[in-house]
Amino acid sequence: MEIEKTNIQNFIATSDIISLLNMSSGFLSILCSINNYFELSAILMIIAIMFDSTDGWVARKTNRNDSLGFGKNIDSLSDIVSFGVAPAVFIYTSINTTSIPLQILVILVSLLIVVCGVLRLTRYNVIADHVKTSDFIGFPIPGISFIIATYYLSGLYNSYLALILSIIVSILMISNVKYPKFSNIPLISISCILIILIILPIPTTLYSINIPALILLLFCLYYLIINLIK
């Protein structure tokens, strides 16, 4: 490749900018976790998921020419920030304990999230052009951010259950379990409305429980469990 053709503007497209917005949301979520703004951190993880759900659609609509794989790589690198490091830092910082054994466990679980996230994304990139399937192989990586974020925002957050959920989801990410891609338009529409209700400052709590967040959490847990049983 000629040196003149290695300018970044020759690679980046509109869909890549959306991937960078995904990554930016994940990075800001990390900063919020570090500074104990956990509600905002959780919301930013959900916003990152929204950007991640959009970049592929934009790439298809704009007929993105990605013969060199720039888009695939920037998408994966953004995902590991938003759906690997961000939820790991959230778990680590949100569980405040003076118990040394529990501190070690929290560190190990946080590391597990990042390691399984890297493995999940790397496997996806390796098999994408070689394995013909319409399903996800292993639980989709945005799911762990979605579960942790909605669980926290629901108002029912429990540190020990969060650790258990993180372990289970991390293992399922690198499993061989097939998860169908989302195609139920009514369910997607309802989920979008619920996400908007979470993000906007609209009072949607009942007895200190955030109803939209709880519904989204139950949706995601159902998706996680029902396909595992199948």
JSON list of C-alpha atoms in Angstrom, two decimals:
[
{"chain": "A", "resi": 1, "resn": "MET", "atom": "CA", "xyz": [0.00, 0.00, 0.00]},
{"chain": "A", "resi": 2, "resn": "GLU", "atom": "CA", "xyz": [1.31, 3.42, -0.96]},
{"chain": "A", "resi": 3, "resn": "ILE", "atom": "CA", "xyz": [2.11, 5.79, 1.91]},
{"chain": "A", "resi": 4, "resn": "GLU", "atom": "CA", "xyz": [-0.31, 8.39, 0.50]},
{"chain": "A", "resi": 5, "resn": "LYS", "atom": "CA", "xyz": [-3.18, 5.95, 0.93]},
{"chain": "A", "resi": 6, "resn": "THR", "atom": "CA", "xyz": [-2.55, 5.39, 4.62]},
{"chain": "A", "resi": 7, "resn": "ASN", "atom": "CA", "xyz": [-4.09, 8.73, 5.66]},
{"chain": "A", "resi": 8, "resn": "ILE", "atom": "CA", "xyz": [-6.83, 8.11, 8.22]},
{"chain": "A", "resi": 9, "resn": "GLN", "atom": "CA", "xyz": [-9.45, 9.87, 6.06]},
{"chain": "A", "resi": 10, "resn": "ASN", "atom": "CA", "xyz": [-9.02, 7.12, 3.47]},
{"chain": "A", "resi": 11, "resn": "PHE", "atom": "CA", "xyz": [-10.26, 4.56, 6.00]},
{"chain": "A", "resi": 12, "resn": "ILE", "atom": "CA", "xyz": [-12.84, 6.18, 8.23]},
{"chain": "A", "resi": 13, "resn": "ALA", "atom": "CA", "xyz": [-16.52, 6.28, 7.29]},
{"chain": "A", "resi": 14, "resn": "THR", "atom": "CA", "xyz": [-19.75, 7.50, 8.91]},
{"chain": "A", "resi": 15, "resn": "SER", "atom": "CA", "xyz": [-20.35, 4.13, 10.55]},
{"chain": "A", "resi": 16, "resn": "ASP", "atom": "CA", "xyz": [-16.87, 4.30, 12.10]},
{"chain": "A", "resi": 17, "resn": "ILE", "atom": "CA", "xyz": [-17.69, 7.65, 13.70]},
{"chain": "A", "resi": 18, "resn": "ILE", "atom": "CA", "xyz": [-20.70, 5.97, 15.32]},
{"chain": "A", "resi": 19, "resn": "SER", "atom": "CA", "xyz": [-18.38, 3.20, 16.57]},
{"chain": "A", "resi": 20, "resn": "LEU", "atom": "CA", "xyz": [-16.17, 5.90, 18.08]},
{"chain": "A", "resi": 21, "resn": "LEU", "atom": "CA", "xyz": [-19.24, 7.40, 19.79]},
{"chain": "A", "resi": 22, "resn": "ASN", "atom": "CA", "xyz": [-19.85, 3.94, 21.23]},
{"chain": "A", "resi": 23, "resn": "MET", "atom": "CA", "xyz": [-16.27, 3.85, 22.52]},
{"chain": "A", "resi": 24, "resn": "SER", "atom": "CA", "xyz": [-16.51, 7.42, 23.84]},
{"chain": "A", "resi": 25, "resn": "SER", "atom": "CA", "xyz": [-19.64, 6.55, 25.80]},
{"chain": "A", "resi": 26, "resn": "GLY", "atom": "CA", "xyz": [-17.85, 3.54, 27.26]},
{"chain": "A", "resi": 27, "resn": "PHE", "atom": "CA", "xyz": [-14.83, 5.63, 28.23]},
{"chain": "A", "resi": 28, "resn": "LEU", "atom": "CA", "xyz": [-17.02, 8.26, 29.89]},
{"chain": "A", "resi": 29, "resn": "SER", "atom": "CA", "xyz": [-18.82, 5.45, 31.72]},
{"chain": "A", "resi": 30, "resn": "ILE", "atom": "CA", "xyz": [-15.45, 4.30, 33.08]},
{"chain": "A", "resi": 31, "resn": "LEU", "atom": "CA", "xyz": [-14.65, 7.81, 34.31]},
{"chain": "A", "resi": 32, "resn": "CYS", "atom": "CA", "xyz": [-18.07, 8.05, 35.99]},
{"chain": "A", "resi": 33, "resn": "SER", "atom": "CA", "xyz": [-17.53, 4.71, 37.73]},
{"chain": "A", "resi": 34, "resn": "ILE", "atom": "CA", "xyz": [-14.13, 5.83, 39.02]},
{"chain": "A", "resi": 35, "resn": "ASN", "atom": "CA", "xyz": [-15.74, 9.00, 40.41]},
{"chain": "A", "resi": 36, "resn": "ASN", "atom": "CA", "xyz": [-18.69, 7.07, 41.94]},
{"chain": "A", "resi": 37, "resn": "TYR", "atom": "CA", "xyz": [-21.33, 8.44, 39.55]},
{"chain": "A", "resi": 38, "resn": "PHE", "atom": "CA", "xyz": [-22.76, 4.99, 39.08]},
{"chain": "A", "resi": 39, "resn": "GLU", "atom": "CA", "xyz": [-26.19, 5.94, 37.76]},
{"chain": "A", "resi": 40, "resn": "LEU", "atom": "CA", "xyz": [-24.65, 8.07, 35.01]},
{"chain": "A", "resi": 41, "resn": "SER", "atom": "CA", "xyz": [-22.10, 5.34, 34.32]},
{"chain": "A", "resi": 42, "resn": "ALA", "atom": "CA", "xyz": [-24.90, 2.80, 33.82]},
{"chain": "A", "resi": 43, "resn": "ILE", "atom": "CA", "xyz": [-26.80, 5.16, 31.51]},
{"chain": "A", "resi": 44, "resn": "LEU", "atom": "CA", "xyz": [-23.66, 5.74, 29.43]},
{"chain": "A", "resi": 45, "resn": "MET", "atom": "CA", "xyz": [-23.21, 1.99, 29.00]},
{"chain": "A", "resi": 46, "resn": "ILE", "atom": "CA", "xyz": [-26.75, 1.80, 27.63]},
{"chain": "A", "resi": 47, "resn": "ILE", "atom": "CA", "xyz": [-26.06, 4.72, 25.30]},
{"chain": "A", "resi": 48, "resn": "ALA", "atom": "CA", "xyz": [-22.95, 2.88, 24.07]},
{"chain": "A", "resi": 49, "resn": "ILE", "atom": "CA", "xyz": [-25.15, -0.11, 23.25]},
{"chain": "A", "resi": 50, "resn": "MET", "atom": "CA", "xyz": [-27.45, 2.14, 21.23]},
{"chain": "A", "resi": 51, "resn": "PHE", "atom": "CA", "xyz": [-24.50, 3.42, 19.17]},
{"chain": "A", "resi": 52, "resn": "ASP", "atom": "CA", "xyz": [-23.23, -0.15, 18.73]},
{"chain": "A", "resi": 53, "resn": "SER", "atom": "CA", "xyz": [-26.63, -1.23, 17.45]},
{"chain": "A", "resi": 54, "resn": "THR", "atom": "CA", "xyz": [-26.58, 1.58, 14.89]},
{"chain": "A", "resi": 55, "resn": "ASP", "atom": "CA", "xyz": [-23.12, 1.45, 13.28]},
{"chain": "A", "resi": 56, "resn": "GLY", "atom": "CA", "xyz": [-23.73, -1.78, 11.35]},
{"chain": "A", "resi": 57, "resn": "TRP", "atom": "CA", "xyz": [-27.08, -0.53, 10.05]},
{"chain": "A", "resi": 58, "resn": "VAL", "atom": "CA", "xyz": [-25.47, 2.73, 8.89]},
{"chain": "A", "resi": 59, "resn": "ALA", "atom": "CA", "xyz": [-22.64, 0.79, 7.20]},
{"chain": "A", "resi": 60, "resn": "ARG", "atom": "CA", "xyz": [-25.19, -1.25, 5.23]},
{"chain": "A", "resi": 61, "resn": "LYS", "atom": "CA", "xyz": [-27.33, 1.74, 4.30]},
{"chain": "A", "resi": 62, "resn": "THR", "atom": "CA", "xyz": [-24.31, 3.71, 3.08]},
{"chain": "A", "resi": 63, "resn": "ASN", "atom": "CA", "xyz": [-22.88, 0.71, 1.20]},
{"chain": "A", "resi": 64, "resn": "ARG", "atom": "CA", "xyz": [-19.67, 0.87, 3.21]},
{"chain": "A", "resi": 65, "resn": "ASN", "atom": "CA", "xyz": [-16.70, -0.57, 1.30]},
{"chain": "A", "resi": 66, "resn": "ASP", "atom": "CA", "xyz": [-14.63, -2.24, 3.99]},
{"chain": "A", "resi": 67, "resn": "SER", "atom": "CA", "xyz": [-12.40, -4.65, 2.07]},
{"chain": "A", "resi": 68, "resn": "LEU", "atom": "CA", "xyz": [-9.49, -4.02, 4.46]},
{"chain": "A", "resi": 69, "resn": "GLY", "atom": "CA", "xyz": [-11.59, -4.64, 7.57]},
{"chain": "A", "resi": 70, "resn": "PHE", "atom": "CA", "xyz": [-11.12, -1.19, 9.12]},
{"chain": "A", "resi": 71, "resn": "GLY", "atom": "CA", "xyz": [-14.76, -0.99, 10.20]},
{"chain": "A", "resi": 72, "resn": "LYS", "atom": "CA", "xyz": [-14.74, -4.47, 11.72]},
{"chain": "A", "resi": 73, "resn": "ASN", "atom": "CA", "xyz": [-11.61, -3.68, 13.71]},
{"chain": "A", "resi": 74, "resn": "ILE", "atom": "CA", "xyz": [-12.74, -0.28, 14.98]},
{"chain": "A", "resi": 75, "resn": "ASP", "atom": "CA", "xyz": [-16.07, -1.82, 16.00]},
{"chain": "A", "resi": 76, "resn": "SER", "atom": "CA", "xyz": [-14.38, -4.58, 18.00]},
{"chain": "A", "resi": 77, "resn": "LEU", "atom": "CA", "xyz": [-11.88, -2.23, 19.65]},
{"chain": "A", "resi": 78, "resn": "SER", "atom": "CA", "xyz": [-14.71, 0.11, 20.62]},
{"chain": "A", "resi": 79, "resn": "ASP", "atom": "CA", "xyz": [-16.75, -2.80, 21.97]},
{"chain": "A", "resi": 80, "resn": "ILE", "atom": "CA", "xyz": [-13.99, -3.98, 24.29]},
{"chain": "A", "resi": 81, "resn": "VAL", "atom": "CA", "xyz": [-13.89, -0.53, 25.88]},
{"chain": "A", "resi": 82, "resn": "SER", "atom": "CA", "xyz": [-17.67, -0.19, 26.28]},
{"chain": "A", "resi": 83, "resn": "PHE", "atom": "CA", "xyz": [-18.64, -3.80, 26.94]},
{"chain": "A", "resi": 84, "resn": "GLY", "atom": "CA", "xyz": [-15.45, -5.23, 28.41]},
{"chain": "A", "resi": 85, "resn": "VAL", "atom": "CA", "xyz": [-13.58, -2.59, 30.40]},
{"chain": "A", "resi": 86, "resn": "ALA", "atom": "CA", "xyz": [-16.58, -0.37, 31.31]},
{"chain": "A", "resi": 87, "resn": "PRO", "atom": "CA", "xyz": [-18.67, -3.09, 33.03]},
{"chain": "A", "resi": 88, "resn": "ALA", "atom": "CA", "xyz": [-15.53, -4.52, 34.65]},
{"chain": "A", "resi": 89, "resn": "VAL", "atom": "CA", "xyz": [-14.62, -1.14, 36.16]},
{"chain": "A", "resi": 90, "resn": "PHE", "atom": "CA", "xyz": [-18.26, -0.63, 37.18]},
{"chain": "A", "resi": 91, "resn": "ILE", "atom": "CA", "xyz": [-18.27, -3.93, 39.08]},
{"chain": "A", "resi": 92, "resn": "TYR", "atom": "CA", "xyz": [-14.91, -3.18, 40.69]},
{"chain": "A", "resi": 93, "resn": "THR", "atom": "CA", "xyz": [-15.79, 0.34, 41.83]},
{"chain": "A", "resi": 94, "resn": "SER", "atom": "CA", "xyz": [-19.44, -0.23, 42.81]},
{"chain": "A", "resi": 95, "resn": "ILE", "atom": "CA", "xyz": [-18.61, -3.02, 45.28]},
{"chain": "A", "resi": 96, "resn": "ASN", "atom": "CA", "xyz": [-17.10, -1.25, 48.26]},
{"chain": "A", "resi": 97, "resn": "THR", "atom": "CA", "xyz": [-15.66, -3.74, 50.73]},
{"chain": "A", "resi": 98, "resn": "THR", "atom": "CA", "xyz": [-12.87, -3.91, 53.29]},
{"chain": "A", "resi": 99, "resn": "SER", "atom": "CA", "xyz": [-12.78, -7.70, 53.20]},
{"chain": "A", "resi": 100, "resn": "ILE", "atom": "CA", "xyz": [-9.50, -8.78, 51.55]},
{"chain": "A", "resi": 101, "resn": "PRO", "atom": "CA", "xyz": [-10.90, -12.11, 50.21]},
{"chain": "A", "resi": 102, "resn": "LEU", "atom": "CA", "xyz": [-13.91, -10.29, 48.71]},
{"chain": "A", "resi": 103, "resn": "GLN", "atom": "CA", "xyz": [-11.65, -7.61, 47.23]},
{"chain": "A", "resi": 104, "resn": "ILE", "atom": "CA", "xyz": [-9.62, -10.30, 45.51]},
{"chain": "A", "resi": 105, "resn": "LEU", "atom": "CA", "xyz": [-12.82, -11.94, 44.23]},
{"chain": "A", "resi": 106, "resn": "VAL", "atom": "CA", "xyz": [-14.08, -8.62, 42.83]},
{"chain": "A", "resi": 107, "resn": "ILE", "atom": "CA", "xyz": [-10.75, -8.05, 41.05]},
{"chain": "A", "resi": 108, "resn": "LEU", "atom": "CA", "xyz": [-10.81, -11.56, 39.57]},
{"chain": "A", "resi": 109, "resn": "VAL", "atom": "CA", "xyz": [-14.42, -11.21, 38.37]},
{"chain": "A", "resi": 110, "resn": "SER", "atom": "CA", "xyz": [-13.64, -7.82, 36.83]},
{"chain": "A", "resi": 111, "resn": "LEU", "atom": "CA", "xyz": [-10.64, -9.34, 35.07]},
{"chain": "A", "resi": 112, "resn": "LEU", "atom": "CA", "xyz": [-12.79, -12.26, 33.92]},
{"chain": "A", "resi": 113, "resn": "ILE", "atom": "CA", "xyz": [-15.21, -9.85, 32.22]},
{"chain": "A", "resi": 114, "resn": "VAL", "atom": "CA", "xyz": [-12.37, -8.21, 30.25]},
{"chain": "A", "resi": 115, "resn": "VAL", "atom": "CA", "xyz": [-10.66, -11.50, 29.33]},
{"chain": "A", "resi": 116, "resn": "CYS", "atom": "CA", "xyz": [-13.88, -13.16, 28.17]},
{"chain": "A", "resi": 117, "resn": "GLY", "atom": "CA", "xyz": [-14.83, -10.00, 26.28]},
{"chain": "A", "resi": 118, "resn": "VAL", "atom": "CA", "xyz": [-11.52, -10.01, 24.38]},
{"chain": "A", "resi": 119, "resn": "LEU", "atom": "CA", "xyz": [-11.87, -13.73, 23.64]},
{"chain": "A", "resi": 120, "resn": "ARG", "atom": "CA", "xyz": [-15.49, -13.29, 22.51]},
{"chain": "A", "resi": 121, "resn": "LEU", "atom": "CA", "xyz": [-14.68, -10.48, 20.10]},
{"chain": "A", "resi": 122, "resn": "THR", "atom": "CA", "xyz": [-11.54, -12.13, 18.75]},
{"chain": "A", "resi": 123, "resn": "ARG", "atom": "CA", "xyz": [-13.38, -15.37, 18.04]},
{"chain": "A", "resi": 124, "resn": "TYR", "atom": "CA", "xyz": [-16.15, -13.44, 16.32]},
{"chain": "A", "resi": 125, "resn": "ASN", "atom": "CA", "xyz": [-13.67, -11.69, 14.01]},
{"chain": "A", "resi": 126, "resn": "VAL", "atom": "CA", "xyz": [-11.86, -14.95, 13.23]},
{"chain": "A", "resi": 127, "resn": "ILE", "atom": "CA", "xyz": [-14.96, -16.99, 12.36]},
{"chain": "A", "resi": 128, "resn": "ALA", "atom": "CA", "xyz": [-17.07, -14.24, 10.79]},
{"chain": "A", "resi": 129, "resn": "ASP", "atom": "CA", "xyz": [-16.05, -15.09, 7.23]},
{"chain": "A", "resi": 130, "resn": "HIS", "atom": "CA", "xyz": [-15.73, -18.83, 7.74]},
{"chain": "A", "resi": 131, "resn": "VAL", "atom": "CA", "xyz": [-18.72, -20.01, 9.79]},
{"chain": "A", "resi": 132, "resn": "LYS", "atom": "CA", "xyz": [-22.10, -19.57, 8.14]},
{"chain": "A", "resi": 133, "resn": "THR", "atom": "CA", "xyz": [-24.72, -18.91, 10.80]},
{"chain": "A", "resi": 134, "resn": "SER", "atom": "CA", "xyz": [-27.44, -16.35, 11.37]},
{"chain": "A", "resi": 135, "resn": "ASP", "atom": "CA", "xyz": [-27.01, -16.63, 15.15]},
{"chain": "A", "resi": 136, "resn": "PHE", "atom": "CA", "xyz": [-24.53, -15.28, 17.66]},
{"chain": "A", "resi": 137, "resn": "ILE", "atom": "CA", "xyz": [-22.13, -17.95, 18.90]},
{"chain": "A", "resi": 138, "resn": "GLY", "atom": "CA", "xyz": [-21.91, -17.21, 22.59]},
{"chain": "A", "resi": 139, "resn": "PHE", "atom": "CA", "xyz": [-23.83, -14.52, 24.43]},
{"chain": "A", "resi": 140, "resn": "PRO", "atom": "CA", "xyz": [-23.40, -11.14, 22.65]},
{"chain": "A", "resi": 141, "resn": "ILE", "atom": "CA", "xyz": [-20.86, -8.97, 24.49]},
{"chain": "A", "resi": 142, "resn": "PRO", "atom": "CA", "xyz": [-23.10, -5.85, 24.82]},
{"chain": "A", "resi": 143, "resn": "GLY", "atom": "CA", "xyz": [-25.37, -8.03, 26.95]},
{"chain": "A", "resi": 144, "resn": "ILE", "atom": "CA", "xyz": [-23.11, -7.91, 30.00]},
{"chain": "A", "resi": 145, "resn": "SER", "atom": "CA", "xyz": [-23.14, -4.09, 30.03]},
{"chain": "A", "resi": 146, "resn": "PHE", "atom": "CA", "xyz": [-26.90, -4.13, 29.49]},
{"chain": "A", "resi": 147, "resn": "ILE", "atom": "CA", "xyz": [-27.52, -6.55, 32.36]},
{"chain": "A", "resi": 148, "resn": "ILE", "atom": "CA", "xyz": [-25.23, -4.76, 34.82]},
{"chain": "A", "resi": 149, "resn": "ALA", "atom": "CA", "xyz": [-26.54, -1.30, 33.86]},
{"chain": "A", "resi": 150, "resn": "THR", "atom": "CA", "xyz": [-30.25, -2.16, 34.04]},
{"chain": "A", "resi": 151, "resn": "TYR", "atom": "CA", "xyz": [-29.71, -4.17, 37.22]},
{"chain": "A", "resi": 152, "resn": "TYR", "atom": "CA", "xyz": [-28.14, -1.17, 38.91]},
{"chain": "A", "resi": 153, "resn": "LEU", "atom": "CA", "xyz": [-30.70, 1.31, 37.58]},
{"chain": "A", "resi": 154, "resn": "SER", "atom": "CA", "xyz": [-33.59, -0.94, 38.62]},
{"chain": "A", "resi": 155, "resn": "GLY", "atom": "CA", "xyz": [-32.91, -0.09, 42.25]},
{"chain": "A", "resi": 156, "resn": "LEU", "atom": "CA", "xyz": [-32.54, -3.76, 43.18]},
{"chain": "A", "resi": 157, "resn": "TYR", "atom": "CA", "xyz": [-28.75, -3.91, 42.84]},
{"chain": "A", "resi": 158, "resn": "ASN", "atom": "CA", "xyz": [-27.02, -6.41, 45.09]},
{"chain": "A", "resi": 159, "resn": "SER", "atom": "CA", "xyz": [-23.23, -6.71, 45.00]},
{"chain": "A", "resi": 160, "resn": "TYR", "atom": "CA", "xyz": [-23.12, -10.47, 45.49]},
{"chain": "A", "resi": 161, "resn": "LEU", "atom": "CA", "xyz": [-25.75, -11.17, 42.83]},
{"chain": "A", "resi": 162, "resn": "ALA", "atom": "CA", "xyz": [-23.93, -8.78, 40.50]},
{"chain": "A", "resi": 163, "resn": "LEU", "atom": "CA", "xyz": [-20.75, -10.83, 40.91]},
{"chain": "A", "resi": 164, "resn": "ILE", "atom": "CA", "xyz": [-22.59, -14.10, 40.25]},
{"chain": "A", "resi": 165, "resn": "LEU", "atom": "CA", "xyz": [-24.32, -12.65, 37.18]},
{"chain": "A", "resi": 166, "resn": "SER", "atom": "CA", "xyz": [-21.00, -11.31, 35.87]},
{"chain": "A", "resi": 167, "resn": "ILE", "atom": "CA", "xyz": [-19.37, -14.74, 36.15]},
{"chain": "A", "resi": 168, "resn": "ILE", "atom": "CA", "xyz": [-22.27, -16.52, 34.44]},
{"chain": "A", "resi": 169, "resn": "VAL", "atom": "CA", "xyz": [-22.55, -14.01, 31.59]},
{"chain": "A", "resi": 170, "resn": "SER", "atom": "CA", "xyz": [-18.77, -13.90, 31.04]},
{"chain": "A", "resi": 171, "resn": "ILE", "atom": "CA", "xyz": [-18.63, -17.69, 30.67]},
{"chain": "A", "resi": 172, "resn": "LEU", "atom": "CA", "xyz": [-21.63, -17.71, 28.34]},
{"chain": "A", "resi": 173, "resn": "MET", "atom": "CA", "xyz": [-19.94, -15.07, 26.15]},
{"chain": "A", "resi": 174, "resn": "ILE", "atom": "CA", "xyz": [-17.18, -17.55, 25.27]},
{"chain": "A", "resi": 175, "resn": "SER", "atom": "CA", "xyz": [-19.47, -20.57, 25.19]},
{"chain": "A", "resi": 176, "resn": "ASN", "atom": "CA", "xyz": [-20.68, -22.32, 22.04]},
{"chain": "A", "resi": 177, "resn": "VAL", "atom": "CA", "xyz": [-24.33, -21.62, 22.87]},
{"chain": "A", "resi": 178, "resn": "LYS", "atom": "CA", "xyz": [-26.19, -20.07, 19.95]},
{"chain": "A", "resi": 179, "resn": "TYR", "atom": "CA", "xyz": [-28.20, -16.90, 20.53]},
{"chain": "A", "resi": 180, "resn": "PRO", "atom": "CA", "xyz": [-30.54, -15.71, 17.75]},
{"chain": "A", "resi": 181, "resn": "LYS", "atom": "CA", "xyz": [-30.07, -12.19, 16.47]},
{"chain": "A", "resi": 182, "resn": "PHE", "atom": "CA", "xyz": [-32.76, -9.68, 17.41]},
{"chain": "A", "resi": 183, "resn": "SER", "atom": "CA", "xyz": [-35.48, -9.48, 14.76]},
{"chain": "A", "resi": 184, "resn": "ASN", "atom": "CA", "xyz": [-38.69, -8.99, 16.74]},
{"chain": "A", "resi": 185, "resn": "ILE", "atom": "CA", "xyz": [-39.63, -5.45, 15.67]},
{"chain": "A", "resi": 186, "resn": "PRO", "atom": "CA", "xyz": [-42.39, -4.90, 18.29]},
{"chain": "A", "resi": 187, "resn": "LEU", "atom": "CA", "xyz": [-40.04, -6.04, 21.08]},
{"chain": "A", "resi": 188, "resn": "ILE", "atom": "CA", "xyz": [-37.22, -3.84, 19.76]},
{"chain": "A", "resi": 189, "resn": "SER", "atom": "CA", "xyz": [-39.62, -0.88, 19.61]},
{"chain": "A", "resi": 190, "resn": "ILE", "atom": "CA", "xyz": [-40.79, -1.44, 23.20]},
{"chain": "A", "resi": 191, "resn": "SER", "atom": "CA", "xyz": [-37.16, -1.76, 24.34]},
{"chain": "A", "resi": 192, "resn": "CYS", "atom": "CA", "xyz": [-36.27, 1.54, 22.65]},
{"chain": "A", "resi": 193, "resn": "ILE", "atom": "CA", "xyz": [-39.16, 3.29, 24.41]},
{"chain": "A", "resi": 194, "resn": "LEU", "atom": "CA", "xyz": [-38.06, 1.85, 27.76]},
{"chain": "A", "resi": 195, "resn": "ILE", "atom": "CA", "xyz": [-34.47, 2.97, 27.14]},
{"chain": "A", "resi": 196, "resn": "ILE", "atom": "CA", "xyz": [-35.66, 6.49, 26.36]},
{"chain": "A", "resi": 197, "resn": "LEU", "atom": "CA", "xyz": [-37.65, 6.49, 29.62]},
{"chain": "A", "resi": 198, "resn": "ILE", "atom": "CA", "xyz": [-34.45, 5.53, 31.48]},
{"chain": "A", "resi": 199, "resn": "ILE", "atom": "CA", "xyz": [-32.25, 8.13, 29.82]},
{"chain": "A", "resi": 200, "resn": "LEU", "atom": "CA", "xyz": [-34.68, 11.07, 30.06]},
{"chain": "A", "resi": 201, "resn": "PRO", "atom": "CA", "xyz": [-35.41, 12.59, 33.49]},
{"chain": "A", "resi": 202, "resn": "ILE", "atom": "CA", "xyz": [-38.92, 11.11, 33.60]},
{"chain": "A", "resi": 203, "resn": "PRO", "atom": "CA", "xyz": [-40.25, 9.77, 36.95]},
{"chain": "A", "resi": 204, "resn": "THR", "atom": "CA", "xyz": [-40.83, 6.05, 36.34]},
{"chain": "A", "resi": 205, "resn": "THR", "atom": "CA", "xyz": [-40.19, 4.60, 39.79]},
{"chain": "A", "resi": 206, "resn": "LEU", "atom": "CA", "xyz": [-42.59, 2.64, 41.94]},
{"chain": "A", "resi": 207, "resn": "TYR", "atom": "CA", "xyz": [-41.61, 1.85, 45.54]},
{"chain": "A", "resi": 208, "resn": "SER", "atom": "CA", "xyz": [-38.01, 2.90, 44.66]},
{"chain": "A", "resi": 209, "resn": "ILE", "atom": "CA", "xyz": [-37.94, 0.46, 41.73]},
{"chain": "A", "resi": 210, "resn": "ASN", "atom": "CA", "xyz": [-37.24, 1.83, 38.26]},
{"chain": "A", "resi": 211, "resn": "ILE", "atom": "CA", "xyz": [-39.88, -0.01, 36.24]},
{"chain": "A", "resi": 212, "resn": "PRO", "atom": "CA", "xyz": [-38.42, 0.47, 32.70]},
{"chain": "A", "resi": 213, "resn": "ALA", "atom": "CA", "xyz": [-34.97, -0.68, 33.90]},
{"chain": "A", "resi": 214, "resn": "LEU", "atom": "CA", "xyz": [-36.48, -3.71, 35.63]},
{"chain": "A", "resi": 215, "resn": "ILE", "atom": "CA", "xyz": [-38.46, -4.70, 32.52]},
{"chain": "A", "resi": 216, "resn": "LEU", "atom": "CA", "xyz": [-35.35, -4.39, 30.32]},
{"chain": "A", "resi": 217, "resn": "LEU", "atom": "CA", "xyz": [-33.34, -6.44, 32.82]},
{"chain": "A", "resi": 218, "resn": "LEU", "atom": "CA", "xyz": [-35.98, -9.19, 32.78]},
{"chain": "A", "resi": 219, "resn": "PHE", "atom": "CA", "xyz": [-36.06, -9.12, 28.95]},
{"chain": "A", "resi": 220, "resn": "CYS", "atom": "CA", "xyz": [-32.30, -9.60, 28.80]},
{"chain": "A", "resi": 221, "resn": "LEU", "atom": "CA", "xyz": [-32.24, -12.32, 31.47]},
{"chain": "A", "resi": 222, "resn": "TYR", "atom": "CA", "xyz": [-35.01, -14.16, 29.62]},
{"chain": "A", "resi": 223, "resn": "TYR", "atom": "CA", "xyz": [-32.96, -13.98, 26.40]},
{"chain": "A", "resi": 224, "resn": "LEU", "atom": "CA", "xyz": [-29.91, -15.22, 28.31]},
{"chain": "A", "resi": 225, "resn": "ILE", "atom": "CA", "xyz": [-31.66, -18.16, 29.97]},
{"chain": "A", "resi": 226, "resn": "ILE", "atom": "CA", "xyz": [-34.18, -19.35, 27.35]},
{"chain": "A", "resi": 227, "resn": "ASN", "atom": "CA", "xyz": [-31.51, -19.83, 24.69]},
{"chain": "A", "resi": 228, "resn": "LEU", "atom": "CA", "xyz": [-29.26, -21.59, 27.18]},
{"chain": "A", "resi": 229, "resn": "ILE", "atom": "CA", "xyz": [-32.07, -24.06, 27.94]},
{"chain": "A", "resi": 230, "resn": "LYS", "atom": "CA", "xyz": [-32.75, -24.64, 24.25]}
]
